């Protein structure tokens, strides 16, 4: 049977392209790593790496074995996280994952309620994009995570147990004095001659804009690519263009923009906000309690046109009775 520690050494070396770097990552000397690698090759009965003037590269057999090592490493990290959960249960440590929109809307209210009800539980929150959050769940770095998806990129992962929290519709962001506010029915096809504010760096909402406009029969003319929703709102307020955004991302709405909903027959997508955990691990009591609180908090953000008055009521809930 192959030695797991040596297999993890091969995996690190394959990823880093260097046996020396792999040794440092695993707390070994380069000499010891070289000896361990030679022993692994004897166990495997064939060469696994090729030593280059600078670094190494894997042979086909080594690459296949390193890929297996990634899976083993993931499971070992998950096992360590399971043990940590049992160890920390008396202290009550809850590890959560989240993404920026949720962290600016749902999560603060949930955390406030949770800390008031369970003051002895320490909560740690890790932020990330969708793929990072899924990896954190798989490795056990977080026990629960808030995720999102659209109809074209559903989170289909048998290793995750998913609980839908709410549907987050796409809305149109326009200047406060925009004549579009007077339209009896808002349709994307009526916006073909508009300039658009989008998100930079291949942000998901840029994909939403392209897909929505293409379904409505036109190519959007991009006037500005912003790096966050506040910047996008500022450009809309300045009259540079209009924007699409998920409604939950606009809970901190500027007073000089308005949010216009689309009709149900308009091809503007709705994203799902999900609460996820690893299906192979039962939720700890703190995680179960947080899930119940998040379900309750999500109802405050469901089905409402999030204007300033309603937002004020939601925010007051953070400081009001739990």
PDB file of C-alpha atoms in Angstrom:
ATOM      1  CA  UNK A   1       0.000   0.000   0.000  1.00  0.00           C
ATOM      2  CA  UNK A   2       1.238   3.496  -0.857  1.00  0.00           C
ATOM      3  CA  UNK A   3       2.351   5.730   1.985  1.00  0.00           C
ATOM      4  CA  UNK A   4      -0.120   8.611   2.358  1.00  0.00           C
ATOM      5  CA  UNK A   5       2.456  11.148   3.567  1.00  0.00           C
ATOM      6  CA  UNK A   6       4.655  10.417   0.557  1.00  0.00           C
ATOM      7  CA  UNK A   7       1.638  10.683  -1.712  1.00  0.00           C
ATOM      8  CA  UNK A   8       0.844  14.132  -0.281  1.00  0.00           C
ATOM      9  CA  UNK A   9       4.465  15.116  -0.886  1.00  0.00           C
ATOM     10  CA  UNK A  10       4.066  14.152  -4.550  1.00  0.00           C
ATOM     11  CA  UNK A  11       0.843  16.154  -4.751  1.00  0.00           C
ATOM     12  CA  UNK A  12       2.489  19.266  -3.303  1.00  0.00           C
ATOM     13  CA  UNK A  13       5.497  18.881  -5.611  1.00  0.00           C
ATOM     14  CA  UNK A  14       3.261  18.498  -8.671  1.00  0.00           C
ATOM     15  CA  UNK A  15       1.269  21.627  -7.769  1.00  0.00           C
ATOM     16  CA  UNK A  16       4.304  23.734  -6.906  1.00  0.00           C
ATOM     17  CA  UNK A  17       6.654  22.418  -9.593  1.00  0.00           C
ATOM     18  CA  UNK A  18       9.389  22.041  -7.008  1.00  0.00           C
ATOM     19  CA  UNK A  19      10.381  19.369  -4.518  1.00  0.00           C
ATOM     20  CA  UNK A  20      12.064  22.039  -2.368  1.00  0.00           C
ATOM     21  CA  UNK A  21       8.846  24.114  -2.201  1.00  0.00           C
ATOM     22  CA  UNK A  22       6.841  20.985  -1.397  1.00  0.00           C
ATOM     23  CA  UNK A  23       9.254  20.114   1.403  1.00  0.00           C
ATOM     24  CA  UNK A  24       8.910  23.592   2.905  1.00  0.00           C
ATOM     25  CA  UNK A  25       5.112  23.373   2.741  1.00  0.00           C
ATOM     26  CA  UNK A  26       5.148  20.066   4.603  1.00  0.00           C
ATOM     27  CA  UNK A  27       7.831  21.041   7.139  1.00  0.00           C
ATOM     28  CA  UNK A  28      10.510  18.735   5.752  1.00  0.00           C
ATOM     29  CA  UNK A  29      14.080  19.215   4.639  1.00  0.00           C
ATOM     30  CA  UNK A  30      14.773  18.957   0.933  1.00  0.00           C
ATOM     31  CA  UNK A  31      17.020  15.956   1.574  1.00  0.00           C
ATOM     32  CA  UNK A  32      14.283  14.131   3.467  1.00  0.00           C
ATOM     33  CA  UNK A  33      11.755  14.977   0.764  1.00  0.00           C
ATOM     34  CA  UNK A  34      14.065  13.582  -1.899  1.00  0.00           C
ATOM     35  CA  UNK A  35      14.494  10.360   0.053  1.00  0.00           C
ATOM     36  CA  UNK A  36      10.749  10.045   0.591  1.00  0.00           C
ATOM     37  CA  UNK A  37      10.082  10.636  -3.107  1.00  0.00           C
ATOM     38  CA  UNK A  38      12.572   7.928  -4.068  1.00  0.00           C
ATOM     39  CA  UNK A  39      10.866   5.549  -1.654  1.00  0.00           C
ATOM     40  CA  UNK A  40       7.464   6.365  -3.174  1.00  0.00           C
ATOM     41  CA  UNK A  41       8.802   5.625  -6.644  1.00  0.00           C
ATOM     42  CA  UNK A  42      10.053   2.243  -5.393  1.00  0.00           C
ATOM     43  CA  UNK A  43       6.618   1.546  -3.943  1.00  0.00           C
ATOM     44  CA  UNK A  44       5.002   2.537  -7.227  1.00  0.00           C
ATOM     45  CA  UNK A  45       7.484   0.531  -9.262  1.00  0.00           C
ATOM     46  CA  UNK A  46       8.128   3.342 -11.764  1.00  0.00           C
ATOM     47  CA  UNK A  47       9.340   6.961 -11.996  1.00  0.00           C
ATOM     48  CA  UNK A  48       6.846   9.560 -10.806  1.00  0.00           C
ATOM     49  CA  UNK A  49       8.807  12.803 -11.338  1.00  0.00           C
ATOM     50  CA  UNK A  50      11.449  14.110 -13.707  1.00  0.00           C
ATOM     51  CA  UNK A  51      14.081  16.311 -12.095  1.00  0.00           C
ATOM     52  CA  UNK A  52      14.763  19.432 -14.154  1.00  0.00           C
ATOM     53  CA  UNK A  53      17.487  22.079 -13.840  1.00  0.00           C
ATOM     54  CA  UNK A  54      14.854  24.153 -12.046  1.00  0.00           C
ATOM     55  CA  UNK A  55      12.174  22.180 -10.297  1.00  0.00           C
ATOM     56  CA  UNK A  56      10.418  18.992 -11.325  1.00  0.00           C
ATOM     57  CA  UNK A  57       7.622  17.783 -13.530  1.00  0.00           C
ATOM     58  CA  UNK A  58       5.512  14.684 -13.098  1.00  0.00           C
ATOM     59  CA  UNK A  59       5.528  11.680 -15.367  1.00  0.00           C
ATOM     60  CA  UNK A  60       2.095  10.549 -16.623  1.00  0.00           C
ATOM     61  CA  UNK A  61       1.960   8.056 -13.752  1.00  0.00           C
ATOM     62  CA  UNK A  62       3.004  10.758 -11.303  1.00  0.00           C
ATOM     63  CA  UNK A  63       0.355  13.157 -12.583  1.00  0.00           C
ATOM     64  CA  UNK A  64      -2.355  10.518 -12.177  1.00  0.00           C
ATOM     65  CA  UNK A  65      -1.168   9.705  -8.666  1.00  0.00           C
ATOM     66  CA  UNK A  66      -0.962  13.399  -7.716  1.00  0.00           C
ATOM     67  CA  UNK A  67      -4.570  13.870  -8.803  1.00  0.00           C
ATOM     68  CA  UNK A  68      -5.575  11.058  -6.452  1.00  0.00           C
ATOM     69  CA  UNK A  69      -3.528  12.756  -3.781  1.00  0.00           C
ATOM     70  CA  UNK A  70      -5.620  15.922  -4.107  1.00  0.00           C
ATOM     71  CA  UNK A  71      -8.756  13.950  -3.260  1.00  0.00           C
ATOM     72  CA  UNK A  72      -7.041  12.248  -0.321  1.00  0.00           C
ATOM     73  CA  UNK A  73      -5.762  15.587   0.971  1.00  0.00           C
ATOM     74  CA  UNK A  74      -9.253  17.065   0.775  1.00  0.00           C
ATOM     75  CA  UNK A  75     -10.706  14.174   2.763  1.00  0.00           C
ATOM     76  CA  UNK A  76      -7.954  14.398   5.385  1.00  0.00           C
ATOM     77  CA  UNK A  77      -8.625  18.113   5.847  1.00  0.00           C
ATOM     78  CA  UNK A  78     -12.330  17.380   6.172  1.00  0.00           C
ATOM     79  CA  UNK A  79     -11.561  14.725   8.794  1.00  0.00           C
ATOM     80  CA  UNK A  80      -9.454  17.219  10.742  1.00  0.00           C
ATOM     81  CA  UNK A  81     -12.285  19.741  10.550  1.00  0.00           C
ATOM     82  CA  UNK A  82     -14.706  17.125  11.899  1.00  0.00           C
ATOM     83  CA  UNK A  83     -12.426  16.505  14.872  1.00  0.00           C
ATOM     84  CA  UNK A  84     -12.100  20.250  15.449  1.00  0.00           C
ATOM     85  CA  UNK A  85     -15.882  20.552  15.492  1.00  0.00           C
ATOM     86  CA  UNK A  86     -16.141  17.939  18.241  1.00  0.00           C
ATOM     87  CA  UNK A  87     -13.254  19.527  20.162  1.00  0.00           C
ATOM     88  CA  UNK A  88     -14.700  23.030  19.935  1.00  0.00           C
ATOM     89  CA  UNK A  89     -18.294  22.097  20.657  1.00  0.00           C
ATOM     90  CA  UNK A  90     -17.983  23.007  24.339  1.00  0.00           C
ATOM     91  CA  UNK A  91     -16.708  26.411  23.305  1.00  0.00           C
ATOM     92  CA  UNK A  92     -19.277  26.594  20.511  1.00  0.00           C
ATOM     93  CA  UNK A  93     -17.365  27.594  17.393  1.00  0.00           C
ATOM     94  CA  UNK A  94     -19.465  28.067  14.265  1.00  0.00           C
ATOM     95  CA  UNK A  95     -17.658  28.463  10.930  1.00  0.00           C
ATOM     96  CA  UNK A  96     -19.643  30.164   8.163  1.00  0.00           C
ATOM     97  CA  UNK A  97     -18.938  31.065   4.549  1.00  0.00           C
ATOM     98  CA  UNK A  98     -20.550  33.941   2.683  1.00  0.00           C
ATOM     99  CA  UNK A  99     -20.339  36.134  -0.411  1.00  0.00           C
ATOM    100  CA  UNK A 100     -20.377  39.960  -0.511  1.00  0.00           C
ATOM    101  CA  UNK A 101     -24.063  40.525  -1.295  1.00  0.00           C
ATOM    102  CA  UNK A 102     -25.220  38.232   1.497  1.00  0.00           C
ATOM    103  CA  UNK A 103     -22.612  39.648   3.876  1.00  0.00           C
ATOM    104  CA  UNK A 104     -24.048  43.125   3.318  1.00  0.00           C
ATOM    105  CA  UNK A 105     -27.704  42.161   3.735  1.00  0.00           C
ATOM    106  CA  UNK A 106     -28.827  38.852   5.250  1.00  0.00           C
ATOM    107  CA  UNK A 107     -25.837  37.946   7.352  1.00  0.00           C
ATOM    108  CA  UNK A 108     -25.454  40.986   9.669  1.00  0.00           C
ATOM    109  CA  UNK A 109     -29.014  40.677  10.964  1.00  0.00           C
ATOM    110  CA  UNK A 110     -28.621  36.902  11.390  1.00  0.00           C
ATOM    111  CA  UNK A 111     -25.319  37.269  13.236  1.00  0.00           C
ATOM    112  CA  UNK A 112     -26.776  39.858  15.588  1.00  0.00           C
ATOM    113  CA  UNK A 113     -29.710  37.643  16.466  1.00  0.00           C
ATOM    114  CA  UNK A 114     -27.475  34.610  16.860  1.00  0.00           C
ATOM    115  CA  UNK A 115     -24.989  36.347  19.161  1.00  0.00           C
ATOM    116  CA  UNK A 116     -27.803  37.581  21.415  1.00  0.00           C
ATOM    117  CA  UNK A 117     -29.353  34.146  21.749  1.00  0.00           C
ATOM    118  CA  UNK A 118     -26.090  32.213  22.001  1.00  0.00           C
ATOM    119  CA  UNK A 119     -23.476  34.573  23.487  1.00  0.00           C
ATOM    120  CA  UNK A 120     -21.092  31.718  24.297  1.00  0.00           C
ATOM    121  CA  UNK A 121     -20.743  30.634  20.680  1.00  0.00           C
ATOM    122  CA  UNK A 122     -17.853  32.079  18.721  1.00  0.00           C
ATOM    123  CA  UNK A 123     -18.679  32.714  15.062  1.00  0.00           C
ATOM    124  CA  UNK A 124     -16.058  32.844  12.314  1.00  0.00           C
ATOM    125  CA  UNK A 125     -17.037  34.008   8.816  1.00  0.00           C
ATOM    126  CA  UNK A 126     -14.998  33.381   5.672  1.00  0.00           C
ATOM    127  CA  UNK A 127     -15.791  35.267   2.459  1.00  0.00           C
ATOM    128  CA  UNK A 128     -15.261  33.974  -1.049  1.00  0.00           C
ATOM    129  CA  UNK A 129     -16.592  33.548  -4.567  1.00  0.00           C
ATOM    130  CA  UNK A 130     -18.821  30.600  -5.406  1.00  0.00           C
ATOM    131  CA  UNK A 131     -16.097  28.047  -6.193  1.00  0.00           C
ATOM    132  CA  UNK A 132     -14.098  29.024  -3.114  1.00  0.00           C
ATOM    133  CA  UNK A 133     -17.114  28.641  -0.848  1.00  0.00           C
ATOM    134  CA  UNK A 134     -17.883  25.197  -2.266  1.00  0.00           C
ATOM    135  CA  UNK A 135     -14.296  24.114  -1.667  1.00  0.00           C
ATOM    136  CA  UNK A 136     -14.470  25.398   1.914  1.00  0.00           C
ATOM    137  CA  UNK A 137     -17.544  23.241   2.460  1.00  0.00           C
ATOM    138  CA  UNK A 138     -15.869  20.173   0.973  1.00  0.00           C
ATOM    139  CA  UNK A 139     -12.751  20.528   3.105  1.00  0.00           C
ATOM    140  CA  UNK A 140     -14.672  21.414   6.273  1.00  0.00           C
ATOM    141  CA  UNK A 141     -13.126  24.871   6.532  1.00  0.00           C
ATOM    142  CA  UNK A 142     -16.698  26.130   6.981  1.00  0.00           C
ATOM    143  CA  UNK A 143     -19.684  24.185   8.253  1.00  0.00           C
ATOM    144  CA  UNK A 144     -22.392  26.230   6.528  1.00  0.00           C
ATOM    145  CA  UNK A 145     -22.143  28.616   3.600  1.00  0.00           C
ATOM    146  CA  UNK A 146     -24.421  31.033   1.796  1.00  0.00           C
ATOM    147  CA  UNK A 147     -24.305  30.341  -1.943  1.00  0.00           C
ATOM    148  CA  UNK A 148     -26.127  31.641  -5.010  1.00  0.00           C
ATOM    149  CA  UNK A 149     -26.973  30.363  -8.467  1.00  0.00           C
ATOM    150  CA  UNK A 150     -28.940  31.178 -11.625  1.00  0.00           C
ATOM    151  CA  UNK A 151     -30.853  28.812 -13.865  1.00  0.00           C
ATOM    152  CA  UNK A 152     -27.820  28.379 -16.136  1.00  0.00           C
ATOM    153  CA  UNK A 153     -25.292  27.615 -13.386  1.00  0.00           C
ATOM    154  CA  UNK A 154     -27.201  25.584 -10.826  1.00  0.00           C
ATOM    155  CA  UNK A 155     -25.204  24.276  -7.872  1.00  0.00           C
ATOM    156  CA  UNK A 156     -25.557  20.600  -8.747  1.00  0.00           C
ATOM    157  CA  UNK A 157     -23.288  18.901  -6.257  1.00  0.00           C
ATOM    158  CA  UNK A 158     -24.343  15.647  -4.643  1.00  0.00           C
ATOM    159  CA  UNK A 159     -21.781  16.259  -1.895  1.00  0.00           C
ATOM    160  CA  UNK A 160     -23.713  19.320  -0.698  1.00  0.00           C
ATOM    161  CA  UNK A 161     -27.067  19.567   1.061  1.00  0.00           C
ATOM    162  CA  UNK A 162     -28.839  22.730  -0.111  1.00  0.00           C
ATOM    163  CA  UNK A 163     -31.618  24.743   1.522  1.00  0.00           C
ATOM    164  CA  UNK A 164     -33.179  27.529  -0.600  1.00  0.00           C
ATOM    165  CA  UNK A 165     -33.562  30.705   1.466  1.00  0.00           C
ATOM    166  CA  UNK A 166     -35.080  33.160  -0.992  1.00  0.00           C
ATOM    167  CA  UNK A 167     -35.370  34.157  -4.637  1.00  0.00           C
ATOM    168  CA  UNK A 168     -33.497  37.345  -5.495  1.00  0.00           C
ATOM    169  CA  UNK A 169     -34.932  39.012  -8.614  1.00  0.00           C
ATOM    170  CA  UNK A 170     -33.041  41.207 -11.044  1.00  0.00           C
ATOM    171  CA  UNK A 171     -34.109  44.863 -11.015  1.00  0.00           C
ATOM    172  CA  UNK A 172     -33.358  47.871 -13.195  1.00  0.00           C
ATOM    173  CA  UNK A 173     -31.404  50.734 -11.587  1.00  0.00           C
ATOM    174  CA  UNK A 174     -32.207  54.166 -13.065  1.00  0.00           C
ATOM    175  CA  UNK A 175     -31.653  57.821 -12.071  1.00  0.00           C
ATOM    176  CA  UNK A 176     -34.270  59.193  -9.687  1.00  0.00           C
ATOM    177  CA  UNK A 177     -35.674  61.474 -12.393  1.00  0.00           C
ATOM    178  CA  UNK A 178     -35.587  58.898 -15.203  1.00  0.00           C
ATOM    179  CA  UNK A 179     -38.610  58.931 -17.562  1.00  0.00           C
ATOM    180  CA  UNK A 180     -38.458  55.134 -17.480  1.00  0.00           C
ATOM    181  CA  UNK A 181     -40.211  55.364 -14.111  1.00  0.00           C
ATOM    182  CA  UNK A 182     -43.414  56.439 -15.880  1.00  0.00           C
ATOM    183  CA  UNK A 183     -43.635  53.408 -18.176  1.00  0.00           C
ATOM    184  CA  UNK A 184     -46.755  51.379 -17.359  1.00  0.00           C
ATOM    185  CA  UNK A 185     -44.888  48.127 -17.961  1.00  0.00           C
ATOM    186  CA  UNK A 186     -41.121  47.721 -18.027  1.00  0.00           C
ATOM    187  CA  UNK A 187     -39.748  45.484 -20.769  1.00  0.00           C
ATOM    188  CA  UNK A 188     -36.114  44.869 -21.631  1.00  0.00           C
ATOM    189  CA  UNK A 189     -36.835  45.164 -25.334  1.00  0.00           C
ATOM    190  CA  UNK A 190     -37.761  48.826 -24.730  1.00  0.00           C
ATOM    191  CA  UNK A 191     -34.230  49.484 -23.435  1.00  0.00           C
ATOM    192  CA  UNK A 192     -32.250  48.587 -26.568  1.00  0.00           C
ATOM    193  CA  UNK A 193     -31.149  52.198 -27.153  1.00  0.00           C
ATOM    194  CA  UNK A 194     -29.910  52.734 -23.586  1.00  0.00           C
ATOM    195  CA  UNK A 195     -26.316  52.936 -22.362  1.00  0.00           C
ATOM    196  CA  UNK A 196     -25.481  50.421 -19.630  1.00  0.00           C
ATOM    197  CA  UNK A 197     -23.399  50.299 -16.482  1.00  0.00           C
ATOM    198  CA  UNK A 198     -22.052  46.786 -15.925  1.00  0.00           C
ATOM    199  CA  UNK A 199     -19.636  45.060 -13.549  1.00  0.00           C
ATOM    200  CA  UNK A 200     -15.973  44.538 -14.410  1.00  0.00           C
ATOM    201  CA  UNK A 201     -13.743  41.460 -14.192  1.00  0.00           C
ATOM    202  CA  UNK A 202     -16.317  38.975 -15.543  1.00  0.00           C
ATOM    203  CA  UNK A 203     -18.593  39.523 -12.564  1.00  0.00           C
ATOM    204  CA  UNK A 204     -21.736  37.326 -12.606  1.00  0.00           C
ATOM    205  CA  UNK A 205     -24.032  40.333 -13.016  1.00  0.00           C
ATOM    206  CA  UNK A 206     -22.231  41.198 -16.281  1.00  0.00           C
ATOM    207  CA  UNK A 207     -23.238  37.747 -17.503  1.00  0.00           C
ATOM    208  CA  UNK A 208     -26.806  38.456 -16.371  1.00  0.00           C
ATOM    209  CA  UNK A 209     -26.835  41.667 -18.421  1.00  0.00           C
ATOM    210  CA  UNK A 210     -25.535  39.980 -21.572  1.00  0.00           C
ATOM    211  CA  UNK A 211     -27.892  37.017 -21.310  1.00  0.00           C
ATOM    212  CA  UNK A 212     -30.926  39.185 -20.535  1.00  0.00           C
ATOM    213  CA  UNK A 213     -30.318  41.621 -23.374  1.00  0.00           C
ATOM    214  CA  UNK A 214     -29.582  38.848 -25.862  1.00  0.00           C
ATOM    215  CA  UNK A 215     -32.864  37.150 -24.932  1.00  0.00           C
ATOM    216  CA  UNK A 216     -34.587  40.490 -25.493  1.00  0.00           C
ATOM    217  CA  UNK A 217     -32.987  40.738 -28.939  1.00  0.00           C
ATOM    218  CA  UNK A 218     -30.195  43.292 -28.623  1.00  0.00           C
ATOM    219  CA  UNK A 219     -26.564  43.754 -27.646  1.00  0.00           C
ATOM    220  CA  UNK A 220     -26.084  46.099 -24.661  1.00  0.00           C
ATOM    221  CA  UNK A 221     -23.934  49.195 -25.197  1.00  0.00           C
ATOM    222  CA  UNK A 222     -21.576  49.392 -22.233  1.00  0.00           C
ATOM    223  CA  UNK A 223     -20.780  52.897 -20.961  1.00  0.00           C
ATOM    224  CA  UNK A 224     -18.930  51.950 -17.787  1.00  0.00           C
ATOM    225  CA  UNK A 225     -17.635  48.849 -15.990  1.00  0.00           C
ATOM    226  CA  UNK A 226     -17.781  49.275 -12.209  1.00  0.00           C
ATOM    227  CA  UNK A 227     -16.042  47.325  -9.459  1.00  0.00           C
ATOM    228  CA  UNK A 228     -18.839  47.343  -6.872  1.00  0.00           C
ATOM    229  CA  UNK A 229     -22.543  48.125  -6.658  1.00  0.00           C
ATOM    230  CA  UNK A 230     -22.079  51.489  -4.946  1.00  0.00           C
ATOM    231  CA  UNK A 231     -19.873  52.637  -7.813  1.00  0.00           C
ATOM    232  CA  UNK A 232     -22.439  51.350 -10.304  1.00  0.00           C
ATOM    233  CA  UNK A 233     -25.202  53.299  -8.542  1.00  0.00           C
ATOM    234  CA  UNK A 234     -23.089  56.457  -8.611  1.00  0.00           C
ATOM    235  CA  UNK A 235     -22.600  56.181 -12.365  1.00  0.00           C
ATOM    236  CA  UNK A 236     -26.325  55.594 -12.855  1.00  0.00           C
ATOM    237  CA  UNK A 237     -27.113  58.638 -10.707  1.00  0.00           C
ATOM    238  CA  UNK A 238     -24.707  60.708 -12.815  1.00  0.00           C
ATOM    239  CA  UNK A 239     -26.690  59.815 -15.935  1.00  0.00           C
ATOM    240  CA  UNK A 240     -23.970  57.714 -17.559  1.00  0.00           C
ATOM    241  CA  UNK A 241     -26.324  54.784 -18.072  1.00  0.00           C
ATOM    242  CA  UNK A 242     -28.698  52.347 -16.431  1.00  0.00           C
ATOM    243  CA  UNK A 243     -27.875  49.009 -14.787  1.00  0.00           C
ATOM    244  CA  UNK A 244     -29.179  45.580 -13.895  1.00  0.00           C
ATOM    245  CA  UNK A 245     -28.515  44.203 -10.421  1.00  0.00           C
ATOM    246  CA  UNK A 246     -29.866  41.578  -8.053  1.00  0.00           C
ATOM    247  CA  UNK A 247     -32.215  43.313  -5.657  1.00  0.00           C
ATOM    248  CA  UNK A 248     -30.419  42.024  -2.577  1.00  0.00           C
ATOM    249  CA  UNK A 249     -27.232  43.796  -3.710  1.00  0.00           C
ATOM    250  CA  UNK A 250     -28.982  47.167  -3.404  1.00  0.00           C
ATOM    251  CA  UNK A 251     -30.055  47.173   0.222  1.00  0.00           C
ATOM    252  CA  UNK A 252     -27.814  50.243   0.602  1.00  0.00           C
ATOM    253  CA  UNK A 253     -29.528  52.239  -2.135  1.00  0.00           C
ATOM    254  CA  UNK A 254     -28.566  55.798  -2.952  1.00  0.00           C
ATOM    255  CA  UNK A 255     -31.324  58.413  -2.698  1.00  0.00           C
ATOM    256  CA  UNK A 256     -30.687  59.579  -6.264  1.00  0.00           C
ATOM    257  CA  UNK A 257     -31.452  56.258  -7.965  1.00  0.00           C
ATOM    258  CA  UNK A 258     -34.600  54.148  -8.196  1.00  0.00           C
ATOM    259  CA  UNK A 259     -35.136  50.409  -8.531  1.00  0.00           C
ATOM    260  CA  UNK A 260     -37.680  49.306 -11.112  1.00  0.00           C
ATOM    261  CA  UNK A 261     -39.030  45.746 -11.142  1.00  0.00           C
ATOM    262  CA  UNK A 262     -39.629  43.829 -14.349  1.00  0.00           C
ATOM    263  CA  UNK A 263     -42.839  42.047 -15.190  1.00  0.00           C
ATOM    264  CA  UNK A 264     -43.039  38.289 -14.759  1.00  0.00           C
ATOM    265  CA  UNK A 265     -43.094  37.861 -18.554  1.00  0.00           C
ATOM    266  CA  UNK A 266     -39.776  39.714 -19.012  1.00  0.00           C
ATOM    267  CA  UNK A 267     -36.549  37.673 -19.481  1.00  0.00           C
ATOM    268  CA  UNK A 268     -34.786  39.096 -16.410  1.00  0.00           C
ATOM    269  CA  UNK A 269     -33.385  36.211 -14.353  1.00  0.00           C
ATOM    270  CA  UNK A 270     -33.843  35.519 -10.681  1.00  0.00           C
ATOM    271  CA  UNK A 271     -31.032  34.040  -8.622  1.00  0.00           C
ATOM    272  CA  UNK A 272     -31.470  31.667  -5.728  1.00  0.00           C
ATOM    273  CA  UNK A 273     -29.859  32.331  -2.363  1.00  0.00           C
ATOM    274  CA  UNK A 274     -28.966  28.992  -0.792  1.00  0.00           C
ATOM    275  CA  UNK A 275     -27.696  27.733   2.537  1.00  0.00           C
ATOM    276  CA  UNK A 276     -25.354  24.775   2.033  1.00  0.00           C
ATOM    277  CA  UNK A 277     -23.530  22.192   4.122  1.00  0.00           C
ATOM    278  CA  UNK A 278     -21.520  19.084   3.331  1.00  0.00           C
ATOM    279  CA  UNK A 279     -24.017  16.244   2.938  1.00  0.00           C
ATOM    280  CA  UNK A 280     -21.672  13.758   4.584  1.00  0.00           C
ATOM    281  CA  UNK A 281     -21.505  15.649   7.886  1.00  0.00           C
ATOM    282  CA  UNK A 282     -24.376  16.324  10.238  1.00  0.00           C
ATOM    283  CA  UNK A 283     -24.788  19.924  11.301  1.00  0.00           C
ATOM    284  CA  UNK A 284     -23.706  20.799  14.828  1.00  0.00           C
ATOM    285  CA  UNK A 285     -26.259  22.408  17.169  1.00  0.00           C
ATOM    286  CA  UNK A 286     -24.859  25.928  16.567  1.00  0.00           C
ATOM    287  CA  UNK A 287     -25.124  25.395  12.805  1.00  0.00           C
ATOM    288  CA  UNK A 288     -28.703  24.183  13.138  1.00  0.00           C
ATOM    289  CA  UNK A 289     -29.580  27.247  15.203  1.00  0.00           C
ATOM    290  CA  UNK A 290     -28.001  29.590  12.657  1.00  0.00           C
ATOM    291  CA  UNK A 291     -29.871  27.883   9.816  1.00  0.00           C
ATOM    292  CA  UNK A 292     -33.183  28.522  11.573  1.00  0.00           C
ATOM    293  CA  UNK A 293     -32.284  32.186  12.122  1.00  0.00           C
ATOM    294  CA  UNK A 294     -31.213  32.633   8.493  1.00  0.00           C
ATOM    295  CA  UNK A 295     -34.514  31.183   7.280  1.00  0.00           C
ATOM    296  CA  UNK A 296     -36.387  33.692   9.426  1.00  0.00           C
ATOM    297  CA  UNK A 297     -34.217  36.634   8.356  1.00  0.00           C
ATOM    298  CA  UNK A 298     -34.575  35.682   4.682  1.00  0.00           C
ATOM    299  CA  UNK A 299     -38.321  36.262   4.935  1.00  0.00           C
ATOM    300  CA  UNK A 300     -37.652  39.950   5.617  1.00  0.00           C
ATOM    301  CA  UNK A 301     -35.974  40.215   2.214  1.00  0.00           C
ATOM    302  CA  UNK A 302     -38.574  38.260   0.261  1.00  0.00           C
ATOM    303  CA  UNK A 303     -41.178  39.832  -1.955  1.00  0.00           C
ATOM    304  CA  UNK A 304     -40.529  43.422  -0.910  1.00  0.00           C
ATOM    305  CA  UNK A 305     -39.563  46.348  -3.102  1.00  0.00           C
ATOM    306  CA  UNK A 306     -36.586  47.360  -1.001  1.00  0.00           C
ATOM    307  CA  UNK A 307     -37.166  51.099  -0.779  1.00  0.00           C
ATOM    308  CA  UNK A 308     -35.657  53.252   1.914  1.00  0.00           C
ATOM    309  CA  UNK A 309     -38.582  52.921   4.335  1.00  0.00           C
ATOM    310  CA  UNK A 310     -38.572  49.131   4.243  1.00  0.00           C
ATOM    311  CA  UNK A 311     -34.810  49.017   4.468  1.00  0.00           C
ATOM    312  CA  UNK A 312     -34.982  51.159   7.566  1.00  0.00           C
ATOM    313  CA  UNK A 313     -37.346  48.651   9.143  1.00  0.00           C
ATOM    314  CA  UNK A 314     -34.987  45.784   8.318  1.00  0.00           C
ATOM    315  CA  UNK A 315     -31.997  47.649   9.721  1.00  0.00           C
ATOM    316  CA  UNK A 316     -33.907  48.525  12.886  1.00  0.00           C
ATOM    317  CA  UNK A 317     -34.490  44.800  13.291  1.00  0.00           C
ATOM    318  CA  UNK A 318     -30.757  44.440  13.864  1.00  0.00           C
ATOM    319  CA  UNK A 319     -31.045  46.590  16.941  1.00  0.00           C
ATOM    320  CA  UNK A 320     -34.574  45.645  17.950  1.00  0.00           C
ATOM    321  CA  UNK A 321     -35.977  42.611  19.581  1.00  0.00           C
ATOM    322  CA  UNK A 322     -34.475  39.299  18.414  1.00  0.00           C
TER     323      UNK A 322
END
